Coordinates of N, CA and C in Angstrom, one line a residue:
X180 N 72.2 121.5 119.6 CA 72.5 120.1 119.4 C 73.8 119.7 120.1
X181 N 73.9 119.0 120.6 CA 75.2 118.1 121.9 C 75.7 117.7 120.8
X182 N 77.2 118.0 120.9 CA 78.0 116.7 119.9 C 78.7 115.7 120.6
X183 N 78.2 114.3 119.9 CA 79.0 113.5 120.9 C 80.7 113.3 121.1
X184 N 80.9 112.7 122.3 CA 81.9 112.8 122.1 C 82.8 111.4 121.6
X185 N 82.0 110.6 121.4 CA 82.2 109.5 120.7 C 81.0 109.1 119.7
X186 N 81.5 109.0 118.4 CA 80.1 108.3 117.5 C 81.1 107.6 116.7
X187 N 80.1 106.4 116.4 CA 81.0 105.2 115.2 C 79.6 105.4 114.6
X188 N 79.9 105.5 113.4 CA 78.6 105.5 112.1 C 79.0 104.8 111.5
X189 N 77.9 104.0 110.8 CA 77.6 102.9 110.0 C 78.8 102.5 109.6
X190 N 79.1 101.3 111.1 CA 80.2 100.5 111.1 C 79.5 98.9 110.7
X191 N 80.8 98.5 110.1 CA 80.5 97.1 109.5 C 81.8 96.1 109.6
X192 N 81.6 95.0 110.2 CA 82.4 94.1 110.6 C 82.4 92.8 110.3
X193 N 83.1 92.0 109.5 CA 82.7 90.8 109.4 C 83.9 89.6 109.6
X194 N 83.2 88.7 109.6 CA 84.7 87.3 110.2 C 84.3 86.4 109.0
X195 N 85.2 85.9 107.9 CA 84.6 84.7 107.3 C 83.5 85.3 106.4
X196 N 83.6 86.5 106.3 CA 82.3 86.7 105.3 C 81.0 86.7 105.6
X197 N 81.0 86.7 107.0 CA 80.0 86.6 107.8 C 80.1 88.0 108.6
X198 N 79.0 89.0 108.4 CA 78.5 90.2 109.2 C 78.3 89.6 110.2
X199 N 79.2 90.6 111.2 CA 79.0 90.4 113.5 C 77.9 92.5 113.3
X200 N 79.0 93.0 112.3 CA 77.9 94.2 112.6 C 77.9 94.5 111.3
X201 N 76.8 95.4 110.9 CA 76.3 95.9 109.4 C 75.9 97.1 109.5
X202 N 76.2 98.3 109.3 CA 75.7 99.1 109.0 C 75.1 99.8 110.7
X203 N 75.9 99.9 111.8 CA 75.6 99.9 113.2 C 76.3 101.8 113.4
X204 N 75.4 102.2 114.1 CA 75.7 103.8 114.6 C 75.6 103.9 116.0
X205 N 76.5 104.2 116.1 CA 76.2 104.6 118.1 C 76.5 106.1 118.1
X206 N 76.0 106.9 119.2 CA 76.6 108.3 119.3 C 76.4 108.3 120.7
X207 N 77.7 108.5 121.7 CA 77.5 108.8 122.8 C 78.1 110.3 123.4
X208 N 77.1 110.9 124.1 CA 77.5 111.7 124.7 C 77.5 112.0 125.8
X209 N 78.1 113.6 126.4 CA 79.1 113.3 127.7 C 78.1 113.1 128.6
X210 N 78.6 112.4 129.9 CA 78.2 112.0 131.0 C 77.0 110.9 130.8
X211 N 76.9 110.4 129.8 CA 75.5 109.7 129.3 C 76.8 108.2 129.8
X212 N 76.1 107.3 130.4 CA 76.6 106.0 130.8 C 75.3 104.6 129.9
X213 N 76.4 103.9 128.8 CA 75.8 103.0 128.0 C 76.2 101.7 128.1
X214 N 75.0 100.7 128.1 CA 75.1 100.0 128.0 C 74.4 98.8 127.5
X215 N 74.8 97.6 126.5 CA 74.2 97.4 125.1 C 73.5 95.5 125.9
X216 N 72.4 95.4 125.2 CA 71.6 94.3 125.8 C 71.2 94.1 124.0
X217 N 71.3 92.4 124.6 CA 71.3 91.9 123.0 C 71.0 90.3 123.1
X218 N 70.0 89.7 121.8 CA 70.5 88.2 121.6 C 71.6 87.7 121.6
X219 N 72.4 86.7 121.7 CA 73.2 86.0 121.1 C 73.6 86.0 119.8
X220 N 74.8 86.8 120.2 CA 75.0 86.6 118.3 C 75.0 87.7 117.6
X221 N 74.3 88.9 118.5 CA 73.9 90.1 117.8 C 74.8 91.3 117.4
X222 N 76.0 90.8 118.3 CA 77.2 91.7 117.6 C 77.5 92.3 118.9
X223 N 77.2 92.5 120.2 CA 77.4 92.9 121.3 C 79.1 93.5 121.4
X224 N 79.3 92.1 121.6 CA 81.3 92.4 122.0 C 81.7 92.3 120.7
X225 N 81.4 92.2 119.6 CA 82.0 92.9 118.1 C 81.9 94.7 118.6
X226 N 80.5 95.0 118.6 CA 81.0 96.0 118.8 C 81.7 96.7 120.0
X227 N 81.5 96.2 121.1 CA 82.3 96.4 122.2 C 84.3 96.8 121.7
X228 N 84.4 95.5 121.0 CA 85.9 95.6 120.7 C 86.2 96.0 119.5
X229 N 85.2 97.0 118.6 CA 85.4 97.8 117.7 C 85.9 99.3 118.7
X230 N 84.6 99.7 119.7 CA 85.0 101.0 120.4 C 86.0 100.5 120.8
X231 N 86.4 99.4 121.7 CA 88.2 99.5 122.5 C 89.1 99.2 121.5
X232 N 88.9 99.6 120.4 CA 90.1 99.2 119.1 C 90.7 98.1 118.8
X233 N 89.9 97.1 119.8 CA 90.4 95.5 119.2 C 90.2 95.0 117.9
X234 N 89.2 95.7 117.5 CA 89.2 95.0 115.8 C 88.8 96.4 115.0
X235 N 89.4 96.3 114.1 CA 89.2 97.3 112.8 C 88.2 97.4 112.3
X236 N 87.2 98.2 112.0 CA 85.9 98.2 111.2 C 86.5 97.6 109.5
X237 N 85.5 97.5 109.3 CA 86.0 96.9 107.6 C 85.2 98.4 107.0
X238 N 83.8 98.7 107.6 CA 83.8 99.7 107.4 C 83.2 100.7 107.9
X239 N 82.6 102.1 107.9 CA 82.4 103.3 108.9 C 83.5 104.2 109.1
X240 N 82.8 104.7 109.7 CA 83.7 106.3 110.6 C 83.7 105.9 112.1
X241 N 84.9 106.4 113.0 CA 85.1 106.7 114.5 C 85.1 108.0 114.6
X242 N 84.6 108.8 115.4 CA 84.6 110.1 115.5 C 85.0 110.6 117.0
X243 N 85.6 111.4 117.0 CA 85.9 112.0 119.1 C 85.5 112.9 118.4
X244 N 84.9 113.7 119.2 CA 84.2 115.0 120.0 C 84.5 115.5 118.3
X245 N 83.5 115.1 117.6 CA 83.0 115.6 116.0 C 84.5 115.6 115.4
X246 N 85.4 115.0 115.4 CA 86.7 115.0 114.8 C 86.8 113.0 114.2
X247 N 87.1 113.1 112.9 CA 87.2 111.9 112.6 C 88.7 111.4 112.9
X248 N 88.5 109.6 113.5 CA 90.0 109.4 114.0 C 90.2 108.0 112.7
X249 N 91.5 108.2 112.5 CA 91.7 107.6 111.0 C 92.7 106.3 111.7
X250 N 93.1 106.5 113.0 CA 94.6 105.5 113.9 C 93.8 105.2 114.9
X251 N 92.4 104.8 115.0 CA 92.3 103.8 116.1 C 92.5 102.5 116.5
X252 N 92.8 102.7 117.8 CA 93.4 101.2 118.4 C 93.0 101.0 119.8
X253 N 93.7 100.2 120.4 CA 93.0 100.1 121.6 C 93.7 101.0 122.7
X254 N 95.2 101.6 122.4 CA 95.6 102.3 123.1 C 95.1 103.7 123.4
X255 N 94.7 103.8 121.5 CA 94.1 105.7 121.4 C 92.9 105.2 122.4
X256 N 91.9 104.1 122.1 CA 91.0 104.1 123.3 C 90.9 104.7 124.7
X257 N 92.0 103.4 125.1 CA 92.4 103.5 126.9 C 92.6 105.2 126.9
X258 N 93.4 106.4 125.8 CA 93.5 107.4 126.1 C 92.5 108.0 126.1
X259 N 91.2 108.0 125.3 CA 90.2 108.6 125.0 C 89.2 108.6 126.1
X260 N 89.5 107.2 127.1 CA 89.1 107.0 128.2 C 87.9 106.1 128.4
X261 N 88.1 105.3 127.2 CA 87.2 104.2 127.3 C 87.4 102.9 128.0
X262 N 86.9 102.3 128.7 CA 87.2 100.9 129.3 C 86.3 99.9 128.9
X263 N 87.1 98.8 129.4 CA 85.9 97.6 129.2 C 85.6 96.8 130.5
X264 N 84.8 96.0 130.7 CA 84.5 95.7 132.0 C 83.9 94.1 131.5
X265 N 85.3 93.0 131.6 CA 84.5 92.2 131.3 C 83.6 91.1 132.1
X266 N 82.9 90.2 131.5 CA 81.7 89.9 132.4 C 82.4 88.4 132.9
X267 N 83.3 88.1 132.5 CA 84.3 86.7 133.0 C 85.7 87.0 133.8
X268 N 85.5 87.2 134.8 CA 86.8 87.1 135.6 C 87.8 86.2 135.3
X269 N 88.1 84.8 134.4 CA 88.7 84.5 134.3 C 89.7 85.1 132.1
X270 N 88.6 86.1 132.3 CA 89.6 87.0 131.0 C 90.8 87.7 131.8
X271 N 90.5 88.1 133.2 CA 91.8 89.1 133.8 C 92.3 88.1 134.6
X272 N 92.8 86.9 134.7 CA 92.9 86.6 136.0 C 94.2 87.0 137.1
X273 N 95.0 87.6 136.3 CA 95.9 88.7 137.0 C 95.5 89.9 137.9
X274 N 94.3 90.3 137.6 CA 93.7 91.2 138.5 C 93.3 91.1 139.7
X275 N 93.2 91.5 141.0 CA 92.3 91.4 141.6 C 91.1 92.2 141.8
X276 N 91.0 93.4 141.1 CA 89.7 93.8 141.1 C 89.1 94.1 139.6
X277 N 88.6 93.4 139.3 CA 87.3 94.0 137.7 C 86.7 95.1 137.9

């Protein structure tokens, strides 16, 4: 059995009292390249900026390579080697390459 080297288990997120995610599990493992297709609304970039540490779970587990991380943020991210790639050039407009 592969351990991943990233898993968020039954994470849950809300704004206003309002669930973006409920009870959501991902497990990714190495060299596996993911990417999340969804309704509107469905919690997509909730969860996106739960893995880059932009927002706190309210609740779940983060896990690296079967080790639970209790201080995530978006910097432990960027180290962990996670990126984001966003779909609006005008989120970076300092950049010139996305």
């Amino acid at each position: 059995m592969k351990i991943p080297i990233i898993a968020l288990q039954n994470i849950s997120k809300s704004f206003s009292h309002v669930y973006a995610l409920d009870g959501v599990s991902l497990h990714v493992n190495s060299g596996e390249v993911v990417g999340l297709i969804g309704d509107n609304g469905a919690g997509k970039s909730t969860l996106i900026n739960v893995l880059a540490g932009v927002y706190t779970p309210d609740f779940g587990t983060i896990q690296l390579k079967n080790q639970t991380v209790t201080d995530w943020n978006a910097s432990r991210s960027r180290q962990s080697g996670i990126e984001t790639v966003f779909q609006d050039r005008a989120l970076a407009l300092q950049q010139t390459i996305v």
